[in-house]
PDB file of C-alpha atoms in Angstrom:
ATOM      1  CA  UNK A   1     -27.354  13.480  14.709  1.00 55.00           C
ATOM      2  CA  UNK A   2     -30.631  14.821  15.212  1.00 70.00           C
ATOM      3  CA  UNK A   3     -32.270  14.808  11.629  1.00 74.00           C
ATOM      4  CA  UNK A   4     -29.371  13.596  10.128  1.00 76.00           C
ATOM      5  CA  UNK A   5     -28.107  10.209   9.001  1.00 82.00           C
ATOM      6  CA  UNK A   6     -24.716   9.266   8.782  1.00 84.00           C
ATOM      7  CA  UNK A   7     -24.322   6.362   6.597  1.00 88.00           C
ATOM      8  CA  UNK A   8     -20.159   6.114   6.472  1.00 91.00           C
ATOM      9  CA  UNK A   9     -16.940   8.009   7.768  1.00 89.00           C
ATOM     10  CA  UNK A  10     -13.424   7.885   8.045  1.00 89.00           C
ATOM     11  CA  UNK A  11     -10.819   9.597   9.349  1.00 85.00           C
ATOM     12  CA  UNK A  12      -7.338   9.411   7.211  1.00 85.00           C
ATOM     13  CA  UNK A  13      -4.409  10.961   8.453  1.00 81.00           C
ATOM     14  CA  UNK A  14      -5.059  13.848   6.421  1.00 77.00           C
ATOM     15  CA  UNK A  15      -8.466  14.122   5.574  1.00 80.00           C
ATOM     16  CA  UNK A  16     -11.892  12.672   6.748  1.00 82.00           C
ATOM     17  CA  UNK A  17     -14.332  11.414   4.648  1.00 87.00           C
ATOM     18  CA  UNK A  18     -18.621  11.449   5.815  1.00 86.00           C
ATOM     19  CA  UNK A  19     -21.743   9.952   3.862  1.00 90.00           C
ATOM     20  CA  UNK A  20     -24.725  11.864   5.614  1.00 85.00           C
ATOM     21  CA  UNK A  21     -28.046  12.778   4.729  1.00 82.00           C
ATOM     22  CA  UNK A  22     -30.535  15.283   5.826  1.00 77.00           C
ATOM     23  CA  UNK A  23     -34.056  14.374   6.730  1.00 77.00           C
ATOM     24  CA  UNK A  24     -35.181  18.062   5.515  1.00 74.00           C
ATOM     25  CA  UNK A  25     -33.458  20.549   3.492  1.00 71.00           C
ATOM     26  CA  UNK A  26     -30.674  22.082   5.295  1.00 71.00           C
ATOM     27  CA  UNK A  27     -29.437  19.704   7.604  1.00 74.00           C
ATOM     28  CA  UNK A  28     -26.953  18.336   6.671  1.00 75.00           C
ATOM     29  CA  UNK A  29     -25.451  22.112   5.699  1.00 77.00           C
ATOM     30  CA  UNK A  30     -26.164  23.057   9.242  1.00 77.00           C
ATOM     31  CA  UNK A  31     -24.128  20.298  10.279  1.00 74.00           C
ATOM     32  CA  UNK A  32     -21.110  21.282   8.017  1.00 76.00           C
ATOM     33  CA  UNK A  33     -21.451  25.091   8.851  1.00 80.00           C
ATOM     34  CA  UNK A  34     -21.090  23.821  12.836  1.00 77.00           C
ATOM     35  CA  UNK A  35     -18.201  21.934  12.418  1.00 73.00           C
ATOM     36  CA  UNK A  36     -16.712  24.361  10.497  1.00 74.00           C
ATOM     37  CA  UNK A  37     -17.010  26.797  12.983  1.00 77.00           C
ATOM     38  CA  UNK A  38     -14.879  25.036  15.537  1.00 78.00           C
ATOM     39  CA  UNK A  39     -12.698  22.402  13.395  1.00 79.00           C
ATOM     40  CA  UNK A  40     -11.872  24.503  10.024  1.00 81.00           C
ATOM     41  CA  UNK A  41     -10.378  27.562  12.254  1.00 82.00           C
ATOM     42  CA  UNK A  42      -8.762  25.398  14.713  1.00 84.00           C
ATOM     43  CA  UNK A  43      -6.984  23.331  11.083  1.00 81.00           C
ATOM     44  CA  UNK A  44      -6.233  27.001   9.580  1.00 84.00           C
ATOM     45  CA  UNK A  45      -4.925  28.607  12.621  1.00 88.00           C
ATOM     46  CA  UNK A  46      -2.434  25.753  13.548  1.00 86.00           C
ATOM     47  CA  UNK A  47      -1.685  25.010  10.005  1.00 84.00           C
ATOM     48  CA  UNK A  48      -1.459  28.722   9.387  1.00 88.00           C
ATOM     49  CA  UNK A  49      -4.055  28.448   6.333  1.00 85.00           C
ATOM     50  CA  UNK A  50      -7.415  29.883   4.961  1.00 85.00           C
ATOM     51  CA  UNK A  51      -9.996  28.688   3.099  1.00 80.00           C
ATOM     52  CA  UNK A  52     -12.172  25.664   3.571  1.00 76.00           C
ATOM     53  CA  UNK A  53     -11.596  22.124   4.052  1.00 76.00           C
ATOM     54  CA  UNK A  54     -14.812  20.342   2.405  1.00 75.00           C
ATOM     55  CA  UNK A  55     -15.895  19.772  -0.356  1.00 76.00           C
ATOM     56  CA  UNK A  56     -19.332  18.341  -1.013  1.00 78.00           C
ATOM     57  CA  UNK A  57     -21.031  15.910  -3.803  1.00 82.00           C
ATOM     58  CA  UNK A  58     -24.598  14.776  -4.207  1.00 82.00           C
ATOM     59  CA  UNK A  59     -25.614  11.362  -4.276  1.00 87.00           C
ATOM     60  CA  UNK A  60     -29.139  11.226  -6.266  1.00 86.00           C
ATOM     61  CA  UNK A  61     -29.168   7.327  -6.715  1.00 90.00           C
ATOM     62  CA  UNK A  62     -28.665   4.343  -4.696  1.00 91.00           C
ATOM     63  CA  UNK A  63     -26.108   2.625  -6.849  1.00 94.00           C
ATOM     64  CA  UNK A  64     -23.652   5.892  -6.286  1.00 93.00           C
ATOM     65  CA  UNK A  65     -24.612   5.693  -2.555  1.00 92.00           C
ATOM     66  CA  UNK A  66     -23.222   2.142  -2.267  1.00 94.00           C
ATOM     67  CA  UNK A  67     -20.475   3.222  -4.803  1.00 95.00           C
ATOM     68  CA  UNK A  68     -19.241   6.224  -2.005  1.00 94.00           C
ATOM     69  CA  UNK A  69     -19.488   3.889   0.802  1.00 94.00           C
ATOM     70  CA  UNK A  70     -17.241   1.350  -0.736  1.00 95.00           C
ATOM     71  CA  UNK A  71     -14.841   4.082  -1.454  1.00 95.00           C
ATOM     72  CA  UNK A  72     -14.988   5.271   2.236  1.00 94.00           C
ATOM     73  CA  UNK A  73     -14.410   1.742   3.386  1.00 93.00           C
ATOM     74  CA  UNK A  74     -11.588   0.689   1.589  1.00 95.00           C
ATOM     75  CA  UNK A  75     -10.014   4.155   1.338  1.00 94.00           C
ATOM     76  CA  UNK A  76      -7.559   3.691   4.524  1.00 94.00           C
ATOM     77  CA  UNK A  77      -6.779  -0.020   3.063  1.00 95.00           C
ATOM     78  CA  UNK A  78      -5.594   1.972  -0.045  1.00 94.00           C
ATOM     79  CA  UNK A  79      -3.697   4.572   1.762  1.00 93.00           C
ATOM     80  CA  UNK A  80      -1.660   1.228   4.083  1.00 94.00           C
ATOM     81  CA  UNK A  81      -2.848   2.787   7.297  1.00 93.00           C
ATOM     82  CA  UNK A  82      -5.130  -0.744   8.029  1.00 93.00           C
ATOM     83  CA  UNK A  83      -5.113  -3.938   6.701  1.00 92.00           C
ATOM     84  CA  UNK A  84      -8.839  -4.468   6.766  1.00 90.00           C
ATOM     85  CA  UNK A  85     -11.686  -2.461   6.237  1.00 85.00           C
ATOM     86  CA  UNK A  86     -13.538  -3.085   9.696  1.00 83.00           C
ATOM     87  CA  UNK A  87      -9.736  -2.179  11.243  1.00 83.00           C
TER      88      UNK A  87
END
């Protein structure tokens, strides 16, 4: 991910979660706006939907960066589909 950190992700059974950052403004909306080009119409077609499929939040502080990558981690423990969080 040139430019571009990814600092957590998961992929649910219905849903995907990513923690990314941009090294310069725009990056990581460039990076949305390419996989949206390919995955969102590929979702809508064979789901036969419109509209988008992310939704995005800032992180301004390290606590609520730590805070979102727990979430992401223990989100498919919640959900039963692993048992652990490394799983």
């Amino acid at each position: 991910m040139n430019g571009r950190k990814l600092y957590a992700f998961v992929l649910m059974k219905n849903h995907a979660h990513l923690l990314a950052m941009g090294e310069a403004p725009g990056r990581v909306s460039g990076l949305m706006q390419s996989v949206g080009r390919s995955h969102v119409r590929y979702v809508n077609a064979s789901c036969r939907r419109s509209g988008t499929l992310f939704k995005a939040s800032l992180v301004e502080s390290e606590r609520y960066l730590l805070r979102c990558m727990h979430y992401i981690d223990l989100n498919p423990v919640r959900a039963g589909m692993v048992t652990e969080p490394g799983d």
